[in-house]
Structures are given as C-alpha cells and as structure tokens.
GROMACS .gro file of C-alpha atoms in nm:
model
  292
    1MET     CA    1  11.925   3.525  10.249
    2LEU     CA    2  11.571   3.427  10.431
    3GLY     CA    3  11.693   3.606  10.752
    4ASN     CA    4  11.761   3.904  10.541
    5ILE     CA    5  11.401   3.886  10.398
    6LEU     CA    6  11.240   3.830  10.755
    7ARG     CA    7  11.424   4.103  10.919
    8THR     CA    8  11.300   4.354  10.636
    9LEU     CA    9  10.940   4.225  10.681
   10ALA     CA   10  10.977   4.284  11.071
   11PHE     CA   11  11.093   4.627  11.015
   12SER     CA   12  10.796   4.711  10.750
   13ALA     CA   13  10.567   4.602  11.016
   14PHE     CA   14  10.710   4.791  11.301
   15VAL     CA   15  10.698   5.102  11.071
   16ARG     CA   16  10.335   5.051  10.997
   17HIS     CA   17  10.228   5.003  11.359
   18GLU     CA   18  10.433   5.332  11.448
   19THR     CA   19  10.262   5.522  11.171
   20ASN     CA   20   9.905   5.415  11.263
   21ASN     CA   21   9.996   5.485  11.616
   22VAL     CA   22  10.074   5.859  11.499
   23LEU     CA   23   9.778   5.884  11.278
   24ALA     CA   24   9.549   5.764  11.573
   25ASP     CA   25   9.681   6.053  11.820
   26ASN     CA   26   9.578   6.322  11.543
   27ILE     CA   27   9.927   6.433  11.515
   28ILE     CA   28   9.910   6.700  11.198
   29THR     CA   29   9.663   6.501  10.972
   30SER     CA   30   9.566   6.813  10.818
   31ASP     CA   31   9.699   7.183  10.792
   32GLU     CA   32   9.366   7.371  10.822
   33ALA     CA   33   9.431   7.443  11.182
   34PHE     CA   34   9.715   7.683  11.069
   35PHE     CA   35   9.508   7.898  10.803
   36GLY     CA   36   9.426   8.243  10.891
   37LEU     CA   37   9.712   8.307  11.128
   38SER     CA   38   9.852   8.651  10.956
   39PRO     CA   39   9.715   8.929  11.194
   40PRO     CA   40   9.401   9.129  11.072
   41ILE     CA   41   9.455   9.489  10.949
   42TYR     CA   42   9.134   9.676  10.871
   43PRO     CA   43   8.991   9.893  10.749
   44ALA     CA   44   9.228   9.940  10.427
   45SER     CA   45   9.380  10.284  10.453
   46VAL     CA   46   9.292  10.559  10.236
   47GLU     CA   47   9.504  10.872  10.222
   48PRO     CA   48   9.301  11.151  10.040
   49GLY     CA   49   9.485  11.394   9.861
   50SER     CA   50   9.841  11.208   9.840
   51SER     CA   51   9.804  10.914   9.622
   52GLY     CA   52   9.779  11.106   9.304
   53TRP     CA   53   9.452  10.898   9.209
   54GLU     CA   54   9.184  11.162   9.343
   55ASP     CA   55   9.070  11.243   8.983
   56ALA     CA   56   9.029  10.837   8.890
   57PHE     CA   57   8.840  10.803   9.220
   58SER     CA   58   8.600  11.075   9.128
   59LYS     CA   59   8.531  10.954   8.814
   60ALA     CA   60   8.476  10.561   8.958
   61ARG     CA   61   8.247  10.703   9.191
   62ALA     CA   62   8.038  10.900   8.933
   63LEU     CA   63   8.016  10.607   8.744
   64VAL     CA   64   7.906  10.369   8.970
   65GLY     CA   65   7.659  10.628   9.128
   66GLN     CA   66   7.485  10.626   8.800
   67MET     CA   67   7.453  10.209   8.767
   68THR     CA   68   7.120  10.021   8.801
   69LEU     CA   69   7.162   9.733   9.054
   70ASP     CA   70   7.156   9.497   8.733
   71GLU     CA   71   7.463   9.690   8.598
   72LYS     CA   72   7.612   9.656   8.912
   73VAL     CA   73   7.537   9.314   9.001
   74VAL     CA   74   7.406   9.088   8.696
   75SER     CA   75   7.519   9.187   8.323
   76SER     CA   76   7.549   9.019   7.983
   77VAL     CA   77   7.908   8.917   7.925
   78LEU     CA   78   8.032   8.962   7.555
   79LYS     CA   79   8.278   8.723   7.471
   80ARG     CA   80   8.545   8.815   7.259
   81CYS     CA   81   8.623   8.624   6.919
   82GLY     CA   82   8.936   8.762   6.768
   83THR     CA   83   8.970   9.155   6.809
   84ASN     CA   84   8.642   9.299   6.691
   85SER     CA   85   8.350   9.072   6.688
   86LEU     CA   86   8.156   8.978   6.987
   87THR     CA   87   7.887   8.732   7.052
   88ARG     CA   88   7.652   8.649   7.398
   89PHE     CA   89   7.836   8.434   7.646
   90GLY     CA   90   7.617   8.430   7.981
   91GLN     CA   91   7.548   8.610   8.273
   92VAL     CA   92   7.822   8.713   8.534
   93ASN     CA   93   7.861   8.926   8.848
   94ILE     CA   94   8.026   9.261   8.706
   95THR     CA   95   8.220   9.323   8.999
   96GLY     CA   96   8.396   8.998   8.972
   97GLY     CA   97   8.484   8.937   8.584
   98ILE     CA   98   8.507   8.589   8.446
   99SER     CA   99   8.777   8.382   8.331
  100MET     CA  100   8.755   8.252   7.945
  101SER     CA  101   8.949   8.046   7.710
  102ASN     CA  102   8.956   8.348   7.464
  103LEU     CA  103   9.136   8.674   7.442
  104CYS     CA  104   9.060   8.802   7.748
  105SER     CA  105   9.174   8.614   8.064
  106GLY     CA  106   8.943   8.810   8.272
  107HIS     CA  107   8.650   9.047   8.165
  108ILE     CA  108   8.401   9.301   8.262
  109PRO     CA  109   8.145   9.381   8.003
  110GLN     CA  110   8.055   9.705   7.864
  111ILE     CA  111   7.748   9.908   7.950
  112PRO     CA  112   7.663  10.114   7.649
  113ARG     CA  113   7.399  10.332   7.830
  114LEU     CA  114   7.685  10.482   8.027
  115ASN     CA  115   7.948  10.495   7.768
  116PHE     CA  116   8.125  10.215   7.959
  117SER     CA  117   8.352  10.000   7.735
  118ASP     CA  118   8.424   9.661   7.834
  119LEU     CA  119   8.751   9.601   8.043
  120CYS     CA  120   8.967   9.322   7.897
  121LEU     CA  121   9.257   9.145   8.093
  122ASN     CA  122   9.540   8.919   7.947
  123ASP     CA  123   9.842   8.744   8.067
  124ARG     CA  124  10.152   8.923   7.931
  125PRO     CA  125  10.465   8.803   8.122
  126SER     CA  126  10.639   8.795   7.766
  127GLY     CA  127  10.320   8.920   7.550
  128LEU     CA  128   9.995   8.820   7.461
  129ARG     CA  129   9.828   8.498   7.503
  130SER     CA  130   9.534   8.279   7.357
  131THR     CA  131   9.562   8.497   7.027
  132ASN     CA  132   9.770   8.503   6.700
  133ILE     CA  133   9.953   8.754   6.467
  134LEU     CA  134  10.170   8.873   6.758
  135SER     CA  135  10.529   8.913   6.886
  136SER     CA  136  10.716   8.697   7.154
  137TRP     CA  137  10.892   8.940   7.351
  138SER     CA  138  11.218   8.842   7.567
  139THR     CA  139  11.158   8.669   7.898
  140ALA     CA  140  11.183   8.891   8.186
  141ILE     CA  141  11.501   8.680   8.316
  142SER     CA  142  11.670   8.756   7.985
  143VAL     CA  143  11.597   9.145   8.026
  144GLY     CA  144  11.738   9.117   8.391
  145ALA     CA  145  12.022   8.953   8.271
  146THR     CA  146  12.128   9.252   8.064
  147ALA     CA  147  12.048   9.510   8.331
  148TYR     CA  148  11.950   9.742   8.068
  149LYS     CA  149  11.673   9.979   8.153
  150GLN     CA  150  11.627  10.118   7.776
  151LEU     CA  151  11.566   9.761   7.665
  152ASP     CA  152  11.321   9.713   7.912
  153SER     CA  153  11.147  10.050   7.840
  154GLN     CA  154  11.117   9.966   7.493
  155CYS     CA  155  10.994   9.611   7.539
  156SER     CA  156  10.743   9.730   7.725
  157LEU     CA  157  10.632  10.010   7.485
  158GLY     CA  158  10.624   9.778   7.183
  159MET     CA  159  10.414   9.519   7.411
  160ALA     CA  160  10.185   9.781   7.509
  161SER     CA  161  10.096   9.865   7.178
  162GLU     CA  162  10.000   9.507   7.070
  163PHE     CA  163   9.772   9.486   7.380
  164LYS     CA  164   9.643   9.818   7.266
  165THR     CA  165   9.583   9.715   6.907
  166LYS     CA  166   9.412   9.372   7.037
  167GLY     CA  167   9.176   9.541   7.259
  168VAL     CA  168   9.320   9.449   7.588
  169ASN     CA  169   9.323   9.714   7.845
  170VAL     CA  170   9.471   9.548   8.136
  171ALA     CA  171   9.848   9.363   8.116
  172LEU     CA  172   9.846   9.116   8.386
  173GLY     CA  173  10.246   9.150   8.472
  174LYS     CA  174  10.498   9.214   8.527
  175VAL     CA  175  10.627   8.943   8.764
  176ILE     CA  176  10.817   9.038   9.074
  177GLY     CA  177  10.688   8.858   9.364
  178PRO     CA  178  10.858   8.529   9.326
  179LEU     CA  179  11.213   8.689   9.264
  180GLY     CA  180  11.303   8.455   9.012
  181ARG     CA  181  11.453   8.165   9.228
  182ILE     CA  182  11.342   7.947   8.963
  183ALA     CA  183  11.538   8.084   8.651
  184SER     CA  184  11.362   7.814   8.411
  185TRP     CA  185  11.024   7.973   8.486
  186GLY     CA  186  11.142   8.310   8.346
  187GLY     CA  187  10.887   8.498   8.507
  188GLY     CA  188  11.057   8.763   8.721
  189PHE     CA  189  11.358   8.979   8.619
  190SER     CA  190  11.604   8.858   8.868
  191ASN     CA  191  11.659   8.737   9.243
  192ASP     CA  192  11.779   9.099   9.320
  193PRO     CA  193  11.517   9.310   9.457
  194TYR     CA  194  11.683   9.634   9.369
  195LEU     CA  195  11.736   9.539   9.014
  196ALA     CA  196  11.354   9.417   8.984
  197GLY     CA  197  11.249   9.751   9.124
  198VAL     CA  198  11.441   9.934   8.863
  199LEU     CA  199  11.327   9.729   8.578
  200VAL     CA  200  10.986   9.701   8.687
  201ASN     CA  201  10.970  10.113   8.723
  202GLU     CA  202  11.068  10.119   8.361
  203ASN     CA  203  10.798   9.856   8.255
  204VAL     CA  204  10.516  10.025   8.455
  205ASN     CA  205  10.598  10.396   8.281
  206GLY     CA  206  10.668  10.212   7.942
  207MET     CA  207  10.329  10.007   7.934
  208GLN     CA  208  10.108  10.293   8.086
  209SER     CA  209  10.235  10.560   7.880
  210ALA     CA  210  10.122  10.354   7.596
  211ALA     CA  211   9.742  10.336   7.777
  212ALA     CA  212   9.785   9.956   7.893
  213ILE     CA  213   9.707   9.927   8.264
  214THR     CA  214   9.947   9.728   8.431
  215SER     CA  215   9.871   9.470   8.690
  216THR     CA  216  10.209   9.408   8.847
  217LYS     CA  217  10.228   9.059   9.037
  218VAL     CA  218  10.194   8.851   9.230
  219SER     CA  219  10.246   9.015   9.615
  220ASP     CA  220  10.441   8.834   9.787
  221GLY     CA  221  10.642   8.524   9.787
  222ARG     CA  222  10.452   8.324   9.507
  223SER     CA  223  10.555   7.958   9.477
  224GLU     CA  224  10.482   7.844   9.086
  225TYR     CA  225  10.448   7.484   9.192
  226SER     CA  226  10.137   7.373   9.353
  227ALA     CA  227  10.098   7.755   9.408
  228THR     CA  228   9.747   7.710   9.569
  229ALA     CA  229   9.820   7.432   9.780
  230VAL     CA  230  10.132   7.593  10.006
  231SER     CA  231  10.208   7.868  10.249
  232SER     CA  232  10.495   8.082  10.189
  233ASN     CA  233  10.634   8.174  10.527
  234VAL     CA  234  10.835   8.486  10.531
  235ASP     CA  235  10.939   8.677  10.844
  236ASP     CA  236  10.942   9.049  10.850
  237ASN     CA  237  11.315   9.120  10.762
  238MET     CA  238  11.282   8.899  10.452
  239MET     CA  239  10.923   9.053  10.354
  240HIS     CA  240  11.072   9.411  10.342
  241GLU     CA  241  11.416   9.354  10.239
  242LEU     CA  242  11.366   9.119   9.986
  243TYR     CA  243  11.001   9.055   9.865
  244LEU     CA  244  10.810   9.387   9.915
  245TRP     CA  245  11.133   9.588   9.778
  246PRO     CA  246  11.014   9.576   9.413
  247PHE     CA  247  10.699   9.654   9.473
  248GLN     CA  248  10.771   9.982   9.629
  249ASP     CA  249  10.931  10.097   9.283
  250ALA     CA  250  10.613   9.974   9.114
  251VAL     CA  251  10.396  10.178   9.319
  252ARG     CA  252  10.587  10.521   9.295
  253ALA     CA  253  10.599  10.428   8.914
  254GLY     CA  254  10.209  10.427   8.938
  255THR     CA  255  10.098  10.064   8.839
  256GLY     CA  256   9.731  10.078   8.810
  257SER     CA  257   9.671   9.724   8.997
  258ILE     CA  258   9.890   9.462   9.207
  259MET     CA  259   9.770   9.118   9.172
  260CYS     CA  260   9.769   8.892   9.472
  261SER     CA  261   9.924   8.560   9.501
  262TYR     CA  262   9.738   8.236   9.496
  263GLN     CA  263   9.899   8.054   9.783
  264ARG     CA  264   9.901   8.161  10.163
  265ILE     CA  265  10.155   8.399  10.288
  266ASN     CA  266  10.207   8.305  10.668
  267ASN     CA  267   9.929   8.070  10.656
  268SER     CA  268   9.652   8.337  10.525
  269TYR     CA  269   9.575   8.301  10.154
  270GLY     CA  270   9.684   8.604   9.959
  271ARG     CA  271   9.352   8.753   9.879
  272ALA     CA  272   9.193   8.700  10.209
  273ASN     CA  273   9.515   8.832  10.388
  274SER     CA  274   9.469   9.172  10.517
  275LYS     CA  275   9.825   9.225  10.651
  276ASN     CA  276   9.943   9.196  10.302
  277PRO     CA  277   9.722   9.431  10.078
  278ASN     CA  278   9.591   9.649  10.381
  279GLY     CA  279   9.905   9.665  10.571
  280LEU     CA  280  10.215   9.633  10.365
  281LEU     CA  281  10.067   9.770  10.003
  282LYS     CA  282   9.816  10.022  10.131
  283THR     CA  283   9.962  10.173  10.477
  284GLU     CA  284  10.339  10.112  10.428
  285LEU     CA  285  10.373  10.176  10.077
  286GLY     CA  286  10.080  10.427   9.994
  287PHE     CA  287   9.921  10.184   9.718
  288GLN     CA  288   9.585  10.332   9.685
  289VAL     CA  289   9.426  10.134   9.372
  290HIS     CA  290   9.278   9.749   9.366
  291ASN     CA  291   9.400   9.419   9.417
  292PRO     CA  292   9.262   9.179   9.171
   0.00000   0.00000   0.00000
C-alpha cells in the first residue's frame, strides 16, 4: 500500500514538473496569436441594378441626407413598456441601437422631424420574447422534421402578425447557421442544408409578406456553447456544401438582413471577418443589405 502511494506521489510530481517546463517554454498559453487569420476582402461588393433593393437604397440615402449630426450620432432612446407606452431611457448611438431588457432586443429611436418611426428588433426562433399575451410556436427542428413547406409558411405568417401587433419591425431569425447538430437546442430546421434552405425560403417569404423584416442567422458555423470563446474552423468545401447552402435560399427569398455569428470563423470574429460578409454573402451570393 505504501509503495503504491509513493509511486503515485512520484508520478504526480513528474507531471507537475513537465507541465511547468511546457508553460515556461510559452507553448500555446494564449490563442490570441491565431486571431484574424481569415483572409481580408475589401471593399464590400455592391452591384447596382442587380439586387432588387435599389428603391430601398435610394430612400435610405435620402433619409440619411436630411439627418443632422445629432440625429445620426446621438439620439434620445425611447424605452418600450408594453406595446404602446414609451418613456425616456437615455442616450445612444443611432447607428448601433441598444440591447434592452424589455420588448426590444435591439432598438433604434424614432426621429419625429423626419417622420421616421423607431426600429424595434426582437428574437424569434419560436416567437416573441420578453412580453406576454402571445403564442408559443413550434420549434424549427419540429417543423423541419415534418418537411412540410405549407406548415412553415403558415407558422411564419402567424408569427409575423404577432410581431407586427406588438410593434416589432425586425424578427431576429430563423436560425440556419448551426445546421441543428444539437437537436435539443431547437434553433435550426435540420442538419440537412437542402431542407434548411427550402424551409427558410418559406419562412422569409411568409414573415416579410406580413411586414416583419427577417434577420436570418447566424452566419456561419455557430457554436451555441461558449459562443464567443471558440473558433469554428471550416474548410472551403464544408462552408459551401453545408453551412452557406441555406443562406443562398434566404438571399434569393429576399431576407432583409443576415446576422453575423458571435464566435470566430477560421480564427476571425464573425462581425470582423470580411471573408464572411464581403466575400461569401455579398460577392458570391449577391446579398446587398446589412449584417447586424
């Protein structure tokens, strides 16, 4: 017995000694050296006359051209309390919106002088959150299991009606980026990219026909566990054959926005990864709108 204890102690001391040697040699003690390795692609691709968004671009330019500096940069934010009442909340950059613990997951304030109503965003994989008196819709993984396009379309129309009634302009979803590898999460339609693409097409058309802008998410390869701490390393074949595939259907359907993922993609954070929005979405797929 004593011999076993001594051997265990000796082995533990050896492991500690070797570990200290490795750390002393600075062998991968931080992953910051691997940040930003995705190839840069600038500027963003813009194809006038080919995207179908020309009228919207023209209206946006006209609106921004009338804004004062204060209206562009610092504007009073109105906090939503329920569906109708509004109270002062503070100051915020109008170009960035704000995350608030109420009906709006993100919010851009109104500019009464220009007749610009506020823009309210809310999460919606299975319906509105942070409010009451609403429906709980089927999870995407359940709809995907039926492979029934009409069901998806009807759910999307009904969900959009609730968003509109509550004063929400932008619906943050559906989720198609993670491909549903973790079924219990329920965020995506399916791990079949073709099926996910067919259903997100129905979803975008259904939601936006009822005047709720879709923000299809999250491109690409999102990890739901420790989302901001990991890098989803995806080679070119896997990116195009699996992860990017359903997004082309969302773009063809006319989704109003595509949300960037929180984690790194090939070691560059999604929002700062120019290869992802500029190279893949805007150049290859022809997406011309915005990436929140």
